[in-house]
Amino acid sequence: MDTNVDKKLLLQRPEFTINLKNILYPHEVRNYFKTQDIRKYCYAYWAHFPDGKIIMNIGMSNTANGGDRAYRKIGNIPGWGDFKLNGPNGSDMKKVIAAVEEKHNVKIHKDIVSFDFWDCTNVVNESTRKDYIVRKMECELADNCEELFGCLPAGNFKDPRTEFRHKGVSLPLFDSFFEEVRKEETIDS
């Protein structure tokens, strides 16, 4: 994936889209992530209405079980009936839904929601910070959202750009500090 695409187009050009009306059970999303081996990704949730769409939330996931976060959030969107998730995991999505419904005076149901995402699993990380790639893209999505809509989504209670203060050290620079160690490891092997 090219993370240097035009910021004005990134949010409008998801790598993948899942329309929740086509999903019977929330765990199908988790299973998709597992079969595709997607572990690191950025995402955007949208609500679609006849007169347009509303961006509800943007974010990222950077774990070995990447699909678990999507599954938990999606399972907390109203409309799953007996298959809705209970418990604290992913319940932050209930706050996202409430904020979007209040701000835009709409009702959210899973059948009008799409989940866009960008797979960052195999993007080369250039930093000692392990979440650098997904944090960088999440910040680009936040910039993009502000450029397009004038604000972050109602469901983003924190600005991800303020959370991403320490960017780590570039790996080539970091490696140059420890060249002697790498040479010794090569000799000893």
PDB file of C-alpha atoms in Angstrom:
ATOM      1  CA  MET A   1       0.000   0.000   0.000  1.00  0.00           C
ATOM      2  CA  ASP A   2       1.229   3.477  -0.835  1.00  0.00           C
ATOM      3  CA  THR A   3       0.873   5.640   2.285  1.00  0.00           C
ATOM      4  CA  ASN A   4       1.990   8.710   0.334  1.00  0.00           C
ATOM      5  CA  VAL A   5      -1.206   9.069  -1.714  1.00  0.00           C
ATOM      6  CA  ASP A   6      -2.846  12.464  -1.975  1.00  0.00           C
ATOM      7  CA  LYS A   7      -4.381  13.164   1.455  1.00  0.00           C
ATOM      8  CA  LYS A   8      -7.530  14.544  -0.155  1.00  0.00           C
ATOM      9  CA  LEU A   9      -8.112  11.179  -1.790  1.00  0.00           C
ATOM     10  CA  LEU A  10      -7.084   8.728   0.934  1.00  0.00           C
ATOM     11  CA  LEU A  11     -10.330   8.839   2.909  1.00  0.00           C
ATOM     12  CA  GLN A  12     -12.299   8.596  -0.316  1.00  0.00           C
ATOM     13  CA  ARG A  13     -10.257   5.641  -1.613  1.00  0.00           C
ATOM     14  CA  PRO A  14     -10.492   2.800   0.900  1.00  0.00           C
ATOM     15  CA  GLU A  15      -8.577  -0.337   0.139  1.00  0.00           C
ATOM     16  CA  PHE A  16     -11.526  -2.455   1.354  1.00  0.00           C
ATOM     17  CA  THR A  17     -15.181  -1.772   2.203  1.00  0.00           C
ATOM     18  CA  ILE A  18     -17.552  -4.029   4.110  1.00  0.00           C
ATOM     19  CA  ASN A  19     -21.225  -3.060   3.984  1.00  0.00           C
ATOM     20  CA  LEU A  20     -22.681  -4.363   7.222  1.00  0.00           C
ATOM     21  CA  LYS A  21     -26.087  -4.992   5.643  1.00  0.00           C
ATOM     22  CA  ASN A  22     -24.383  -7.886   3.808  1.00  0.00           C
ATOM     23  CA  ILE A  23     -23.076  -9.434   7.038  1.00  0.00           C
ATOM     24  CA  LEU A  24     -25.244 -11.824   9.064  1.00  0.00           C
ATOM     25  CA  TYR A  25     -23.028 -12.089  12.151  1.00  0.00           C
ATOM     26  CA  PRO A  26     -20.383  -9.720  13.563  1.00  0.00           C
ATOM     27  CA  HIS A  27     -17.809 -12.533  13.808  1.00  0.00           C
ATOM     28  CA  GLU A  28     -17.738 -12.796   9.995  1.00  0.00           C
ATOM     29  CA  VAL A  29     -15.626  -9.634   9.941  1.00  0.00           C
ATOM     30  CA  ARG A  30     -13.137 -11.091  12.420  1.00  0.00           C
ATOM     31  CA  ASN A  31     -12.937 -14.291  10.379  1.00  0.00           C
ATOM     32  CA  TYR A  32     -12.271 -12.287   7.207  1.00  0.00           C
ATOM     33  CA  PHE A  33      -9.369 -10.468   8.878  1.00  0.00           C
ATOM     34  CA  LYS A  34      -7.930 -13.764  10.101  1.00  0.00           C
ATOM     35  CA  THR A  35      -8.162 -15.520   6.713  1.00  0.00           C
ATOM     36  CA  GLN A  36      -6.571 -12.499   5.010  1.00  0.00           C
ATOM     37  CA  ASP A  37      -3.926 -12.208   7.784  1.00  0.00           C
ATOM     38  CA  ILE A  38      -4.715  -8.524   8.350  1.00  0.00           C
ATOM     39  CA  ARG A  39      -3.168  -7.459  11.647  1.00  0.00           C
ATOM     40  CA  LYS A  40      -2.506  -3.737  11.250  1.00  0.00           C
ATOM     41  CA  TYR A  41      -5.027  -1.421   9.653  1.00  0.00           C
ATOM     42  CA  CYS A  42      -6.705   1.964   9.707  1.00  0.00           C
ATOM     43  CA  TYR A  43     -10.446   2.309   9.397  1.00  0.00           C
ATOM     44  CA  ALA A  44     -13.417   4.619   8.901  1.00  0.00           C
ATOM     45  CA  TYR A  45     -17.048   3.930   9.758  1.00  0.00           C
ATOM     46  CA  TRP A  46     -19.702   5.629   7.615  1.00  0.00           C
ATOM     47  CA  ALA A  47     -23.485   5.904   7.916  1.00  0.00           C
ATOM     48  CA  HIS A  48     -25.284   6.073   4.550  1.00  0.00           C
ATOM     49  CA  PHE A  49     -28.524   8.008   4.041  1.00  0.00           C
ATOM     50  CA  PRO A  50     -30.512   8.828   0.876  1.00  0.00           C
ATOM     51  CA  ASP A  51     -29.209  12.419   0.915  1.00  0.00           C
ATOM     52  CA  GLY A  52     -25.569  11.608   1.706  1.00  0.00           C
ATOM     53  CA  LYS A  53     -23.246   9.883   4.109  1.00  0.00           C
ATOM     54  CA  ILE A  54     -21.796  10.768   7.495  1.00  0.00           C
ATOM     55  CA  ILE A  55     -18.365   9.773   8.686  1.00  0.00           C
ATOM     56  CA  MET A  56     -18.814   8.387  12.196  1.00  0.00           C
ATOM     57  CA  ASN A  57     -15.352   7.371  13.394  1.00  0.00           C
ATOM     58  CA  ILE A  58     -11.783   6.887  12.213  1.00  0.00           C
ATOM     59  CA  GLY A  59      -9.056   4.925  13.939  1.00  0.00           C
ATOM     60  CA  MET A  60      -6.464   2.194  13.763  1.00  0.00           C
ATOM     61  CA  SER A  61      -5.600  -1.239  15.121  1.00  0.00           C
ATOM     62  CA  ASN A  62      -2.089  -2.582  15.569  1.00  0.00           C
ATOM     63  CA  THR A  63      -2.404  -6.006  17.185  1.00  0.00           C
ATOM     64  CA  ALA A  64      -1.738  -9.597  16.240  1.00  0.00           C
ATOM     65  CA  ASN A  65      -5.501 -10.180  16.401  1.00  0.00           C
ATOM     66  CA  GLY A  66      -6.409  -7.203  14.211  1.00  0.00           C
ATOM     67  CA  GLY A  67      -9.879  -8.434  13.378  1.00  0.00           C
ATOM     68  CA  ASP A  68     -10.877  -8.570  17.031  1.00  0.00           C
ATOM     69  CA  ARG A  69     -11.160  -4.781  17.338  1.00  0.00           C
ATOM     70  CA  ALA A  70     -13.300  -4.498  14.201  1.00  0.00           C
ATOM     71  CA  TYR A  71     -15.477  -7.385  15.399  1.00  0.00           C
ATOM     72  CA  ARG A  72     -16.027  -5.843  18.829  1.00  0.00           C
ATOM     73  CA  LYS A  73     -16.856  -2.381  17.476  1.00  0.00           C
ATOM     74  CA  ILE A  74     -19.111  -3.690  14.712  1.00  0.00           C
ATOM     75  CA  GLY A  75     -20.898  -6.011  17.143  1.00  0.00           C
ATOM     76  CA  ASN A  76     -21.884  -2.992  19.241  1.00  0.00           C
ATOM     77  CA  ILE A  77     -23.665  -1.197  16.394  1.00  0.00           C
ATOM     78  CA  PRO A  78     -27.472  -1.439  16.782  1.00  0.00           C
ATOM     79  CA  GLY A  79     -29.269  -3.894  14.507  1.00  0.00           C
ATOM     80  CA  TRP A  80     -27.732  -7.300  15.243  1.00  0.00           C
ATOM     81  CA  GLY A  81     -30.696  -8.546  17.276  1.00  0.00           C
ATOM     82  CA  ASP A  82     -29.717 -11.660  19.223  1.00  0.00           C
ATOM     83  CA  PHE A  83     -26.173 -11.455  17.827  1.00  0.00           C
ATOM     84  CA  LYS A  84     -25.255  -8.077  19.321  1.00  0.00           C
ATOM     85  CA  LEU A  85     -22.261  -8.132  21.603  1.00  0.00           C
ATOM     86  CA  ASN A  86     -22.504  -7.577  25.327  1.00  0.00           C
ATOM     87  CA  GLY A  87     -19.794  -6.601  27.743  1.00  0.00           C
ATOM     88  CA  PRO A  88     -17.187  -3.863  27.881  1.00  0.00           C
ATOM     89  CA  ASN A  89     -15.038  -4.834  24.867  1.00  0.00           C
ATOM     90  CA  GLY A  90     -15.949  -2.631  21.927  1.00  0.00           C
ATOM     91  CA  SER A  91     -18.588  -0.798  23.935  1.00  0.00           C
ATOM     92  CA  ASP A  92     -16.872   2.476  23.016  1.00  0.00           C
ATOM     93  CA  MET A  93     -18.787   2.114  19.739  1.00  0.00           C
ATOM     94  CA  LYS A  94     -22.006   2.776  21.687  1.00  0.00           C
ATOM     95  CA  LYS A  95     -20.581   6.204  22.606  1.00  0.00           C
ATOM     96  CA  VAL A  96     -19.641   6.784  18.954  1.00  0.00           C
ATOM     97  CA  ILE A  97     -23.191   5.926  17.849  1.00  0.00           C
ATOM     98  CA  ALA A  98     -24.724   8.195  20.518  1.00  0.00           C
ATOM     99  CA  ALA A  99     -22.484  11.118  19.514  1.00  0.00           C
ATOM    100  CA  VAL A 100     -23.282  10.714  15.796  1.00  0.00           C
ATOM    101  CA  GLU A 101     -27.028  10.375  16.429  1.00  0.00           C
ATOM    102  CA  GLU A 102     -27.040  13.474  18.620  1.00  0.00           C
ATOM    103  CA  LYS A 103     -24.888  15.653  16.369  1.00  0.00           C
ATOM    104  CA  HIS A 104     -26.625  14.762  13.103  1.00  0.00           C
ATOM    105  CA  ASN A 105     -30.129  13.998  14.439  1.00  0.00           C
ATOM    106  CA  VAL A 106     -30.167  10.540  12.809  1.00  0.00           C
ATOM    107  CA  LYS A 107     -30.729   6.950  13.892  1.00  0.00           C
ATOM    108  CA  ILE A 108     -27.921   4.464  13.245  1.00  0.00           C
ATOM    109  CA  HIS A 109     -28.566   0.819  12.336  1.00  0.00           C
ATOM    110  CA  LYS A 110     -25.960  -1.666  11.120  1.00  0.00           C
ATOM    111  CA  ASP A 111     -27.689  -1.954   7.729  1.00  0.00           C
ATOM    112  CA  ILE A 112     -26.743   1.640   6.826  1.00  0.00           C
ATOM    113  CA  VAL A 113     -23.135   1.380   8.056  1.00  0.00           C
ATOM    114  CA  SER A 114     -20.066   0.625   5.984  1.00  0.00           C
ATOM    115  CA  PHE A 115     -16.632  -0.157   7.340  1.00  0.00           C
ATOM    116  CA  ASP A 116     -13.747   1.086   5.174  1.00  0.00           C
ATOM    117  CA  PHE A 117     -10.230   0.001   5.958  1.00  0.00           C
ATOM    118  CA  TRP A 118      -6.655   0.128   4.751  1.00  0.00           C
ATOM    119  CA  ASP A 119      -4.370  -2.865   5.371  1.00  0.00           C
ATOM    120  CA  CYS A 120      -0.996  -1.793   6.784  1.00  0.00           C
ATOM    121  CA  THR A 121       0.178  -5.271   7.818  1.00  0.00           C
ATOM    122  CA  ASN A 122       2.943  -5.540   5.219  1.00  0.00           C
ATOM    123  CA  VAL A 123       3.882  -1.873   4.949  1.00  0.00           C
ATOM    124  CA  VAL A 124       7.559  -1.510   5.862  1.00  0.00           C
ATOM    125  CA  ASN A 125       7.942   0.253   9.184  1.00  0.00           C
ATOM    126  CA  GLU A 126      10.629   2.922   9.072  1.00  0.00           C
ATOM    127  CA  SER A 127      10.663   3.628  12.805  1.00  0.00           C
ATOM    128  CA  THR A 128      11.579   2.002  16.099  1.00  0.00           C
ATOM    129  CA  ARG A 129       7.984   2.721  17.130  1.00  0.00           C
ATOM    130  CA  LYS A 130       6.066  -0.452  16.229  1.00  0.00           C
ATOM    131  CA  ASP A 131       2.754   1.360  15.573  1.00  0.00           C
ATOM    132  CA  TYR A 132       4.362   4.106  13.467  1.00  0.00           C
ATOM    133  CA  ILE A 133       2.769   3.146  10.130  1.00  0.00           C
ATOM    134  CA  VAL A 134      -0.806   2.850  11.416  1.00  0.00           C
ATOM    135  CA  ARG A 135      -0.486   5.975  13.574  1.00  0.00           C
ATOM    136  CA  LYS A 136       0.889   7.922  10.620  1.00  0.00           C
ATOM    137  CA  MET A 137      -1.991   6.810   8.399  1.00  0.00           C
ATOM    138  CA  GLU A 138      -4.553   7.503  11.133  1.00  0.00           C
ATOM    139  CA  CYS A 139      -3.192  11.065  11.316  1.00  0.00           C
ATOM    140  CA  GLU A 140      -3.479  11.372   7.542  1.00  0.00           C
ATOM    141  CA  LEU A 141      -7.111  10.261   7.766  1.00  0.00           C
ATOM    142  CA  ALA A 142      -7.731  12.876  10.482  1.00  0.00           C
ATOM    143  CA  ASP A 143      -6.137  15.586   8.312  1.00  0.00           C
ATOM    144  CA  ASN A 144      -8.196  14.385   5.376  1.00  0.00           C
ATOM    145  CA  CYS A 145     -11.417  14.425   7.394  1.00  0.00           C
ATOM    146  CA  GLU A 146     -10.805  17.990   8.550  1.00  0.00           C
ATOM    147  CA  GLU A 147      -9.972  19.085   5.016  1.00  0.00           C
ATOM    148  CA  LEU A 148     -13.151  17.516   3.608  1.00  0.00           C
ATOM    149  CA  PHE A 149     -15.653  18.190   6.404  1.00  0.00           C
ATOM    150  CA  GLY A 150     -14.090  20.910   8.546  1.00  0.00           C
ATOM    151  CA  CYS A 151     -13.894  18.719  11.660  1.00  0.00           C
ATOM    152  CA  LEU A 152     -13.154  15.249  12.967  1.00  0.00           C
ATOM    153  CA  PRO A 153     -16.007  12.724  13.083  1.00  0.00           C
ATOM    154  CA  ALA A 154     -18.457  13.096  15.975  1.00  0.00           C
ATOM    155  CA  GLY A 155     -17.274   9.683  17.191  1.00  0.00           C
ATOM    156  CA  ASN A 156     -13.647  10.735  17.555  1.00  0.00           C
ATOM    157  CA  PHE A 157     -13.429  12.110  21.072  1.00  0.00           C
ATOM    158  CA  LYS A 158      -9.658  12.540  20.936  1.00  0.00           C
ATOM    159  CA  ASP A 159      -7.639  13.908  18.078  1.00  0.00           C
ATOM    160  CA  PRO A 160      -5.258  11.108  16.995  1.00  0.00           C
ATOM    161  CA  ARG A 161      -2.706  13.699  15.903  1.00  0.00           C
ATOM    162  CA  THR A 162      -2.198  14.800  19.505  1.00  0.00           C
ATOM    163  CA  GLU A 163      -1.784  11.156  20.572  1.00  0.00           C
ATOM    164  CA  PHE A 164       1.036  10.686  18.030  1.00  0.00           C
ATOM    165  CA  ARG A 165       3.688  12.977  19.501  1.00  0.00           C
ATOM    166  CA  HIS A 166       6.678  10.628  19.640  1.00  0.00           C
ATOM    167  CA  LYS A 167       7.396   9.195  16.215  1.00  0.00           C
ATOM    168  CA  GLY A 168      10.337   7.038  17.245  1.00  0.00           C
ATOM    169  CA  VAL A 169      13.746   6.953  15.576  1.00  0.00           C
ATOM    170  CA  SER A 170      14.204   6.004  11.937  1.00  0.00           C
ATOM    171  CA  LEU A 171      15.456   2.435  11.688  1.00  0.00           C
ATOM    172  CA  PRO A 172      18.472   3.259   9.461  1.00  0.00           C
ATOM    173  CA  LEU A 173      19.588   5.869  12.002  1.00  0.00           C
ATOM    174  CA  PHE A 174      18.940   3.503  14.925  1.00  0.00           C
ATOM    175  CA  ASP A 175      20.860   0.695  13.199  1.00  0.00           C
ATOM    176  CA  SER A 176      23.806   3.026  12.525  1.00  0.00           C
ATOM    177  CA  PHE A 177      24.205   3.523  16.281  1.00  0.00           C
ATOM    178  CA  PHE A 178      24.705  -0.200  16.804  1.00  0.00           C
ATOM    179  CA  GLU A 179      26.721  -1.256  13.772  1.00  0.00           C
ATOM    180  CA  GLU A 180      29.433  -2.884  15.911  1.00  0.00           C
ATOM    181  CA  VAL A 181      26.855  -5.072  17.680  1.00  0.00           C
ATOM    182  CA  ARG A 182      25.430  -6.236  14.356  1.00  0.00           C
ATOM    183  CA  LYS A 183      28.935  -7.084  13.109  1.00  0.00           C
ATOM    184  CA  GLU A 184      29.681  -9.116  16.259  1.00  0.00           C
ATOM    185  CA  GLU A 185      26.380 -11.014  15.921  1.00  0.00           C
ATOM    186  CA  THR A 186      27.295 -11.878  12.329  1.00  0.00           C
ATOM    187  CA  ILE A 187      30.766 -13.139  13.335  1.00  0.00           C
ATOM    188  CA  ASP A 188      29.405 -15.213  16.260  1.00  0.00           C
ATOM    189  CA  SER A 189      26.647 -16.846  14.180  1.00  0.00           C
TER     190      SER A 189
END
